[in-house]
XYZ file of C-alpha atoms in Angstrom:
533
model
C 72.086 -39.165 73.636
C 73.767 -36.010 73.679
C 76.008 -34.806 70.230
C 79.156 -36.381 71.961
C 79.811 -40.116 70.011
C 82.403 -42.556 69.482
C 81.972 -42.930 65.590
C 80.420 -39.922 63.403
C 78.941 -41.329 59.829
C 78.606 -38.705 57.435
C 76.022 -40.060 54.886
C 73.154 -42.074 55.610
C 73.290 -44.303 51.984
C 74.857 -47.051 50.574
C 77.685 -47.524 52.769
C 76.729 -45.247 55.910
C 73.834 -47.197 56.898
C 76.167 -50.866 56.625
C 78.948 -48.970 58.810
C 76.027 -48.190 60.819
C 74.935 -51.541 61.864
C 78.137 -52.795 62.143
C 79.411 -50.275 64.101
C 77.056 -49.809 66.885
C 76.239 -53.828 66.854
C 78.104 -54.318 70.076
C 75.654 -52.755 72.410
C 78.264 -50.077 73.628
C 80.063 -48.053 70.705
C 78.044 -44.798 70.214
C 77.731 -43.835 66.787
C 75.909 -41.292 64.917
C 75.237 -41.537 61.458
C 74.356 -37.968 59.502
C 72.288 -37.777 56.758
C 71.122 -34.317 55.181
C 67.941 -35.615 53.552
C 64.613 -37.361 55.361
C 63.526 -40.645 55.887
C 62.645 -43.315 53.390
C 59.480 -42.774 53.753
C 58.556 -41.756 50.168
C 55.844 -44.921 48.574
C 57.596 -44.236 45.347
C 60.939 -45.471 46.599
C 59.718 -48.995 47.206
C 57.881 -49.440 44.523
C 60.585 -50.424 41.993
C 59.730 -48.293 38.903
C 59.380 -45.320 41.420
C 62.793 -44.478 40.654
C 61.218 -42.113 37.661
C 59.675 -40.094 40.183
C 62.731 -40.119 42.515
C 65.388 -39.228 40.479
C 65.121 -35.668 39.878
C 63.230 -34.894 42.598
C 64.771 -32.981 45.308
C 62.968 -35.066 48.210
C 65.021 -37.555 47.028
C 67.875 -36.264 44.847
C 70.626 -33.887 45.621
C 69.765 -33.096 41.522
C 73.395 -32.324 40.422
C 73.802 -31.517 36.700
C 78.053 -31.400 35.087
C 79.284 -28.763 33.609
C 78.940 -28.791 30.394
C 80.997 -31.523 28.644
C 82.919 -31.101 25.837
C 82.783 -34.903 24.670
C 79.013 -34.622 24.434
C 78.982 -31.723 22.621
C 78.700 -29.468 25.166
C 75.886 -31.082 27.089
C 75.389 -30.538 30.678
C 73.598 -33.761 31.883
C 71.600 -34.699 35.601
C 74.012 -36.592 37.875
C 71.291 -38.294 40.178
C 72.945 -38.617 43.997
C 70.542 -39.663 46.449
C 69.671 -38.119 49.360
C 68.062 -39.386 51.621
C 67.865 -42.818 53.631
C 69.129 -45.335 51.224
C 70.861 -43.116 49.620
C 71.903 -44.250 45.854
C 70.105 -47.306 46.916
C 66.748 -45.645 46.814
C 66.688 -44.189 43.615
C 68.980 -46.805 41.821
C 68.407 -49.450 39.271
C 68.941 -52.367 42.209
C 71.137 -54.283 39.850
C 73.420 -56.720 41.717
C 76.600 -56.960 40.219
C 80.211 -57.235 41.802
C 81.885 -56.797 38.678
C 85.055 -58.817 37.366
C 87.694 -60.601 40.078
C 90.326 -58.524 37.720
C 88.871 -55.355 39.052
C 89.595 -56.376 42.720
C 92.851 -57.849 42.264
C 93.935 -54.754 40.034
C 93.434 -52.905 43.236
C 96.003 -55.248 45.171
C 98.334 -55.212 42.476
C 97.757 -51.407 42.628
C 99.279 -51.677 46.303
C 96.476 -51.622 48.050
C 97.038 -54.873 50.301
C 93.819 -56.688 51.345
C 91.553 -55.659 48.302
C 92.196 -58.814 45.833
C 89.252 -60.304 44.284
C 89.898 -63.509 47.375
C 90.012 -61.182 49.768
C 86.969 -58.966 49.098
C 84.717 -61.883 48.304
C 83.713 -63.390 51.539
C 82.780 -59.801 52.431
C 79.806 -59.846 49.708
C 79.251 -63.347 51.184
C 78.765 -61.792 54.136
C 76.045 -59.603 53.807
C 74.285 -61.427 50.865
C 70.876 -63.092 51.176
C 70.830 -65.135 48.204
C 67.680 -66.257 46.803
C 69.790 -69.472 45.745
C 71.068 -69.950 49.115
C 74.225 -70.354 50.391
C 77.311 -71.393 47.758
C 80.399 -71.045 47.428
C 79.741 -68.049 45.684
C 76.621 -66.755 47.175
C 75.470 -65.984 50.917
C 72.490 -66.650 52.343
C 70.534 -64.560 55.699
C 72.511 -61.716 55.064
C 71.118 -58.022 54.846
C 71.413 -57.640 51.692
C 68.614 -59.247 49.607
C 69.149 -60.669 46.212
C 66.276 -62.074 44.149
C 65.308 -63.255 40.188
C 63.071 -60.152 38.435
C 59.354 -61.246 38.471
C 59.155 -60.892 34.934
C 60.142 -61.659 31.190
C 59.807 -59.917 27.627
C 59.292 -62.223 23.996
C 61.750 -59.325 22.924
C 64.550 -59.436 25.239
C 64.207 -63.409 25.122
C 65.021 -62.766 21.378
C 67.857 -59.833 22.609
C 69.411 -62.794 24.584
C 69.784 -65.398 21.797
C 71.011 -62.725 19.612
C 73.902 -62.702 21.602
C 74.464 -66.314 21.680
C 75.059 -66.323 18.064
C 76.956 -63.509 18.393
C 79.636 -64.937 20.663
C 78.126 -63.536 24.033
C 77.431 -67.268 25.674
C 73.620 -67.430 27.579
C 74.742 -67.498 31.119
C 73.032 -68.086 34.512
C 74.957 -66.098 36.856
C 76.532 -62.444 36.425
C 78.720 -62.974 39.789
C 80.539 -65.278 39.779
C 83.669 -63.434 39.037
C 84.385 -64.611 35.578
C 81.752 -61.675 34.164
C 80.917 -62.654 30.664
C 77.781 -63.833 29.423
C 73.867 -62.552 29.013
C 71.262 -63.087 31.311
C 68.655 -61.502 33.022
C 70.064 -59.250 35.662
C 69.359 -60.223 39.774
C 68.238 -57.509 41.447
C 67.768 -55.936 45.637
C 64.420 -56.682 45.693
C 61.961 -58.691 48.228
C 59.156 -60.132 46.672
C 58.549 -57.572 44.001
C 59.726 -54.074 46.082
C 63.131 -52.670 46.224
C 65.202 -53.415 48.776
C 67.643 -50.390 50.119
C 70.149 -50.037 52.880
C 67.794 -48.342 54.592
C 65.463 -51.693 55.016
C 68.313 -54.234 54.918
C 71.053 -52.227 57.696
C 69.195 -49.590 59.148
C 66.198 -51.361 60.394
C 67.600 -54.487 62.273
C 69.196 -51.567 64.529
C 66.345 -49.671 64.891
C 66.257 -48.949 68.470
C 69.518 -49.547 69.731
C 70.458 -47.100 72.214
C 73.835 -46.190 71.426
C 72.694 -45.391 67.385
C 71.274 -42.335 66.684
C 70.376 -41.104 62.966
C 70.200 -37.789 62.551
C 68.090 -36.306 59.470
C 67.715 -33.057 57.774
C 72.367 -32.643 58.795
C 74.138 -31.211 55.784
C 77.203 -31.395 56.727
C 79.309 -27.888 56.315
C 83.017 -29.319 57.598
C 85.205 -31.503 59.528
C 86.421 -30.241 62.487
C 89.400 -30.619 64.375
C 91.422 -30.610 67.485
C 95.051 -29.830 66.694
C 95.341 -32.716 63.566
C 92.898 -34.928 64.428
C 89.584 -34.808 63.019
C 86.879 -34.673 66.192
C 84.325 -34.380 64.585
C 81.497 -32.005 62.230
C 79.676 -29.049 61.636
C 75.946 -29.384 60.211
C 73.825 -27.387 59.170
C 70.262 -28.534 60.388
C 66.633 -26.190 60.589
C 69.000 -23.190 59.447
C 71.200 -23.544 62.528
C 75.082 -24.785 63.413
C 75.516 -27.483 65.321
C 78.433 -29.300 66.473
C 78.446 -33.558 66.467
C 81.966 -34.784 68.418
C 83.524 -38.315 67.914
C 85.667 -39.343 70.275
C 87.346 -41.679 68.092
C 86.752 -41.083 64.244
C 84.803 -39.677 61.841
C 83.906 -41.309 58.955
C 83.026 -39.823 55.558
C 80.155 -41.855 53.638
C 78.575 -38.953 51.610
C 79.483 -40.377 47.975
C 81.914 -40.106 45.337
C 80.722 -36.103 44.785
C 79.931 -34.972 48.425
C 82.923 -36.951 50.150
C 85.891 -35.055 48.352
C 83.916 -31.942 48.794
C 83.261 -32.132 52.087
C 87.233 -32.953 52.306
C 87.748 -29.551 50.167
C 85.431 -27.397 52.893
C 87.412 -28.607 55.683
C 90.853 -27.496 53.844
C 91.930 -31.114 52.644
C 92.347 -31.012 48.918
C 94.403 -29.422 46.125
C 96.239 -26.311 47.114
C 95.722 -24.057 44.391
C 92.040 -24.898 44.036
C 91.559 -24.195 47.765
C 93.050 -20.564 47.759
C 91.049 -19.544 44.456
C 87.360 -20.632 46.562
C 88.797 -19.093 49.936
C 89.366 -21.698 52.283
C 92.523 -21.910 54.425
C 94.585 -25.141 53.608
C 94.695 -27.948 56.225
C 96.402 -30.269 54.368
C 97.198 -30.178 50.674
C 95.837 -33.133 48.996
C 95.868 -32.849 45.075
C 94.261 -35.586 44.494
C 90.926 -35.020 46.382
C 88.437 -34.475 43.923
C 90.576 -36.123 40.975
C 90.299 -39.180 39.304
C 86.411 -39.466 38.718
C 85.540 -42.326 36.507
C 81.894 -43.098 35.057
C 80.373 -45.571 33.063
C 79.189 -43.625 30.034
C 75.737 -45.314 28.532
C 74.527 -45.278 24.610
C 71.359 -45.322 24.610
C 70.849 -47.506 20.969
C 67.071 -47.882 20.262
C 65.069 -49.856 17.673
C 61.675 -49.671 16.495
C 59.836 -53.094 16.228
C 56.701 -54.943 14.754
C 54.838 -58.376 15.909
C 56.084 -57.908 19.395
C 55.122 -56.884 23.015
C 57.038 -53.442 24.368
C 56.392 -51.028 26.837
C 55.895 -48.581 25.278
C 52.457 -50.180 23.429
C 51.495 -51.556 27.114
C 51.808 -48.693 28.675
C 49.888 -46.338 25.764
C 46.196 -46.893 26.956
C 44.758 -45.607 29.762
C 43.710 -49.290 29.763
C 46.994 -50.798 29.495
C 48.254 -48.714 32.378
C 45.322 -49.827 34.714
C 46.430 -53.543 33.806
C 49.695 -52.678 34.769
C 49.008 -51.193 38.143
C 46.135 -54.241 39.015
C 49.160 -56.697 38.002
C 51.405 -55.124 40.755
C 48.413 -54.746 43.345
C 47.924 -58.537 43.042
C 51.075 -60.157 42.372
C 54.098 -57.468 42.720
C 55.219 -58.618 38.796
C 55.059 -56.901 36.243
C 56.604 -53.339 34.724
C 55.822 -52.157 38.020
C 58.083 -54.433 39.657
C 61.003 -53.521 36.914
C 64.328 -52.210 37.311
C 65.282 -49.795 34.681
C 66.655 -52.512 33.032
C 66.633 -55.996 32.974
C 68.521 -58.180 30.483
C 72.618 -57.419 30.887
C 75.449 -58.989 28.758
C 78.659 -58.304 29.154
C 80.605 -58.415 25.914
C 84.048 -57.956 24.433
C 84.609 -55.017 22.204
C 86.894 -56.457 19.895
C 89.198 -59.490 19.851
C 92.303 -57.854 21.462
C 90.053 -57.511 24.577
C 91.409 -60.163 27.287
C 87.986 -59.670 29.510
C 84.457 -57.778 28.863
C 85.181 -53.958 28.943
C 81.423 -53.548 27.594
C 77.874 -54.268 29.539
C 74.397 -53.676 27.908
C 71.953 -52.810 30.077
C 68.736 -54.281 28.139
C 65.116 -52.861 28.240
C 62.170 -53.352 26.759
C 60.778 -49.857 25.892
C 62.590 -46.532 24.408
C 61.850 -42.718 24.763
C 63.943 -39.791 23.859
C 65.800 -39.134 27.452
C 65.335 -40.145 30.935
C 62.037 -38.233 32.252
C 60.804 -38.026 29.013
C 57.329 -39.993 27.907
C 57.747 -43.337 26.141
C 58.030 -43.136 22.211
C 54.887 -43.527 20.426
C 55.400 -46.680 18.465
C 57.190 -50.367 19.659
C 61.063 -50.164 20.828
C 63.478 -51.561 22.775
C 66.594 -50.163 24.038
C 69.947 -51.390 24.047
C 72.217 -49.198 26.133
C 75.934 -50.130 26.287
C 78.792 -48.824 28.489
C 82.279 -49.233 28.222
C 82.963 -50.919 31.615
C 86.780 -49.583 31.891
C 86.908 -45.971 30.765
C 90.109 -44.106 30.067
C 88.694 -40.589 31.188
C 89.533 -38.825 34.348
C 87.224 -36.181 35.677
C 86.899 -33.853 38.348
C 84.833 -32.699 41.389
C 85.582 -29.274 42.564
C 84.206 -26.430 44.771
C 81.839 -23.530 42.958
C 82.499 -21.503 46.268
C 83.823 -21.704 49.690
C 79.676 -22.317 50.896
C 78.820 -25.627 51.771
C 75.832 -24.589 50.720
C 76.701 -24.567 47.062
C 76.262 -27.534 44.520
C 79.921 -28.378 43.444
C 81.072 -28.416 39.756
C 80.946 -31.952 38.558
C 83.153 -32.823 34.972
C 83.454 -36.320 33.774
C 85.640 -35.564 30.913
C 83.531 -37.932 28.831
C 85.222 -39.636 25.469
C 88.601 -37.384 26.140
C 90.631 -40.180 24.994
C 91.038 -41.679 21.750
C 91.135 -44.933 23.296
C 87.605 -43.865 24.693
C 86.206 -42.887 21.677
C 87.013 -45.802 19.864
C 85.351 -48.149 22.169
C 82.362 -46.124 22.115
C 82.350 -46.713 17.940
C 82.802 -50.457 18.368
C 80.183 -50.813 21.161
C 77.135 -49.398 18.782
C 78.874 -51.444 15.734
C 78.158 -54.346 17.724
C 75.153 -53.601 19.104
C 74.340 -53.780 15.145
C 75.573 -56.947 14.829
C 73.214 -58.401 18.020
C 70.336 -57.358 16.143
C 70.864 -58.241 12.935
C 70.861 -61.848 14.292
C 67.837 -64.164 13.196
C 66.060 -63.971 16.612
C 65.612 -59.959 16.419
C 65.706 -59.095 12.813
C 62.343 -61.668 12.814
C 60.809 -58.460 14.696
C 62.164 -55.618 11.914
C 64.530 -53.639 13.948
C 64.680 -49.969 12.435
C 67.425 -48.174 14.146
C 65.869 -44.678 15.485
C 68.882 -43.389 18.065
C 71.666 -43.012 17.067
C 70.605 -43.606 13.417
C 71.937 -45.613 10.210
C 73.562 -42.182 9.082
C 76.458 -42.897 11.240
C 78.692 -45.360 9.766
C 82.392 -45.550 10.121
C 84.371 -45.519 13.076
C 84.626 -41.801 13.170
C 80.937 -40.728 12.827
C 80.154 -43.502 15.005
C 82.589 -41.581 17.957
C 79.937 -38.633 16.765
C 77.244 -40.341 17.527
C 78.240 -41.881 20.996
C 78.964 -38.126 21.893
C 75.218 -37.139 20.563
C 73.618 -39.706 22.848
C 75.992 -40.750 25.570
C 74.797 -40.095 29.513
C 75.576 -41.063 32.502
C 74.422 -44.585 34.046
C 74.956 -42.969 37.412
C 78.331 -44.789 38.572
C 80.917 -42.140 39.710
C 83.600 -43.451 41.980
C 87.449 -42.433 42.392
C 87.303 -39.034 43.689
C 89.450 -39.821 47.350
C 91.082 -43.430 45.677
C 93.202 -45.425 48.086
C 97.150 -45.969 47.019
C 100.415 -44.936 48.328
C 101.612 -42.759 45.727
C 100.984 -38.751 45.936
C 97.550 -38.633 44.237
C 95.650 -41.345 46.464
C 93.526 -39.830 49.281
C 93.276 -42.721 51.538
C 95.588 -45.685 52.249
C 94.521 -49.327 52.229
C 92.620 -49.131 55.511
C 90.607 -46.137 54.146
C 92.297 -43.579 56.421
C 93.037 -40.258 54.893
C 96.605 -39.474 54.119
C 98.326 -37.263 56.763
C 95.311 -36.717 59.030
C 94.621 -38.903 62.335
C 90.715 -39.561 63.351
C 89.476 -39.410 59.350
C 88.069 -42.084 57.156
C 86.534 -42.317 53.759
C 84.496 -45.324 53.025
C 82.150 -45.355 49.666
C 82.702 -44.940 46.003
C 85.198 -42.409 46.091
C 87.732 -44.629 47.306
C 87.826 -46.824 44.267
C 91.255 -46.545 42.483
C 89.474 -48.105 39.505
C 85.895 -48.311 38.463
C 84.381 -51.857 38.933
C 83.236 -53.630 35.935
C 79.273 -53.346 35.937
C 77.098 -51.303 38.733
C 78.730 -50.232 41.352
C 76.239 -50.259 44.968
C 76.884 -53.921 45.681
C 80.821 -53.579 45.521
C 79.919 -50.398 47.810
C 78.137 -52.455 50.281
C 81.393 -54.569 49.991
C 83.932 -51.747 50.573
C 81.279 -50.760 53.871
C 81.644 -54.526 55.398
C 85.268 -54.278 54.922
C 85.864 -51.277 56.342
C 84.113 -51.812 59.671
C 85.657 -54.724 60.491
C 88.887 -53.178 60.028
C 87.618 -49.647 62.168
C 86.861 -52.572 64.937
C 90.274 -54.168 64.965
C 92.211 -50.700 65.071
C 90.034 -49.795 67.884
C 90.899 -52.546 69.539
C 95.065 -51.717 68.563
């Protein structure tokens, strides 16, 4: 094939590899899909707890870090963004979730016609390989494999009835739409190793002759032909090189490296474009605007006269059980996802749906990277699921070359910061029920010494990071800000899609790569019926 295609992907992750398939299925349609890291070929990334040793790592990572953030004290944190095959969805926690049917048809209501919670669903259908088979609410032979975790914990057991008699009802299924409830979280796994987009969309195509995936391309800009986008400059082996679509090209790269590849090719706010250099194609304010996260507090609790992690894992011993368990069966801590019990919860009673989700785990340590803590824990992290904040992505320089400046604006509302108190106050609550207090839960992060509602606000600033969920920065709408219209096209420019997590105008409510893999199956059938006029 020579660097002359019908379709151009830029991104070979969560949604490049699905527009991939899709794209090039018919035999005919040449498409090239970009990605500027290697192949999946790393062991860690299918062994599920190899996500320790692939986030942060720049085989695997693109390693962002903020700026440093005013609501958390002044903390610059690591904003994990894969790169490489897979993308997010080989280094992430493989959580399904969809999130709430109010999220989707908030979009609609939004103006964004086609994106209700009925008409998004049978596009997760579509793709899903449920390990219930097929339902009303579930697919089955999809790409997209969903299975139970091949394990269980005495104390999250104990976490889970804590709820109950808390109000949080013991549920079955997170997805069906209605989200409330605590269960054990399904995950993209096949039997015991995680399952990416790489392995579900990539590989069924291996070896079609119209797809080819190009490795090692960071892309430096679009490039056009009078207004129409035609196509992209990488940067590959330390030389330019010039990829051509004939009829669009499509921007996959994530909700950090789509709006700044948008910003390198002159599409974004005005004034931000003339202060890094770059002559203005379009002006676009809201490119690079709008960025939502979920922020996670991290609560931990020491505990006596039950298993963790963190005693399992503190023999040499222990470990070699660990790793034999795997070997044999594929269960095990091994086999976990970062977490594995969810609930989603109500912060208070003037709360029509869950705005909170606990992401449940069996083990504590001081930060992410950092060794396990030296006595029994568990960890209750909690994120409000519909933050207030708006961030920002912007250029550090006119060089593609350059990591961009990434600002969450963390807990800048007041509306923000009082969630945050009334998520640890009832994380309190959960374990000071029967079940867990049996186990003598000593608070160790944040602490007992923050008690009312405005040191608790402290505290969710002293421990609050990211759970890796940044979406918004291109949103679709019709008013001046959005980026994209309902199809995913970009405002004012002919040839130019953006399809991943930066077209959310609102953040889902739970993890966001399944509703990604949504947006992805959506998107190409609507690039194959404008094709077609």
């Amino acid at each position: 094939m020579t660097d002359q295609f019908d379709y151009v992907i830029v991104g070979g992750g969560t949604a490049g590899l699905v527009l991939a398939n899709r794209l090039s299925a018919d035999g005919k349609t040449r498409v090239a899909v970009l990605e500027a890291g290697g192949r999946d070929s790393y062991p860690w990334i299918h062994i599920p707890v190899g996500y320790l040793y692939c986030i942060g790592n720049p085989r695997t990572d693109w390693c962002y870090q903020t700026e440093p953030e005013p609501g958390l004290g002044g903390r610059a944190i690591g904003y994990p963004r894969g790169r490489v095959l897979g993308g997010c969805t080989s280094i992430n926690g493989m959580l399904y979730q969809r999130g709430h049917a109010e999220d989707y048809d908030q979009w609609r209501q939004m103006g964004n016609s086609g994106w209700g919670w009925d008409d998004v669903l049978p596009y997760f259908l579509k793709s899903e390989d449920h390990f219930g088979g097929a339902s009303e609410l579930h697919g089955a032979g999809g790409e997209w494999r969903v299975e139970h975790q091949r394990l269980s914990w005495d104390i999250l057991d104990a976490f889970a009835e804590a709820c109950a008699l808390t109000g949080i009802p013991k549920v079955d299924d997170l997805n069906t739409g209605s989200v409330e409830g605590v269960s054990y979280f399904q995950v993209n796994q096949r039997r015991g190793w995680r399952w990416n987009t790489a392995k579900g969309f990539l590989r069924p195509a291996k070896g079609r002759q119209n797809l080819a995936v190009i490795t090692g391309a960071e892309v430096e800009e679009v490039l056009f032909d009078g207004d129409r986008a035609s196509g992209v400059a990488i940067r590959q082996n330390g030389a330019r090189r010039e990829i051509r679509a004939a009829a669009e090209v499509i921007l996959s790269a994530g909700a950090i490296n789509s709006p700044k590849i948008l910003m390198l090719s002159g599409i974004g706010p005005a004034a931000h474009l003339a202060e890094t250099g770059i002559a203005p194609r379009r002006a676009a304010e809201g490119v690079g605007g709008n960025l939502q996260d979920h922020l996670q507090l991290r609560c931990s609790y020491r505990v006596s006269g039950v298993d963790t992690l963190n005693a399992r894992a503190a023999t040499l011993l222990g470990k070699a059980k660990i790793g034999l368990e795997y070997a044999l069966k594929r269960s095990g801590p091994m086999s976990m996802a970062p977490s594995q019990l969810g609930a989603f919860a109500r912060s208070g009673p003037d709360v029509a749906t869950p705005d909170l989700e606990y992401h449940v785990q069996p083990l504590s340590l001081p930060k992410f990277g950092e060794d396990l803590d030296p006595f029994p824990a568990f960890t209750a992290s909690v994120c409000h699921l519909r933050p207030e904040s708006r961030g920002t992505v912007r250029l550090r320089s006119g060089r593609a070359g350059d990591k961009p400046r990434i600002a969450p604006n963390y807990l800048s509302t007041e509306g923000d910061r009082q969630i945050a108190a009334r998520a640890i106050a009832l994380t309190r609550r959960i374990v000071a029920q029967k079940p867990l207090a049996a186990f003598a839960p000593v608070e160790i992060r944040p602490g007992p010494d923050y008690a009312d509602e405005a040191s608790l606000a402290e505290a969710a600033s002293a421990v609050g990071t990211t759970i890796f969920h940044p979406v918004g920065t291109a949103r679709m709408g019709r008013d001046p800000l959005s980026v994209v219209d309902d199809r995913l096209r970009v405002h004012g420019v002919a040839g130019l899609r953006v399809v991943d997590a930066s077209v959310m105008p609102t953040i889902t409510s739970g993890n966001t790569a399944s509703p990604v893999v949504m947006i992805a199956e959506k998107a190409a059938e609507m690039i194959r019926a404008d094709a077609r006029g």
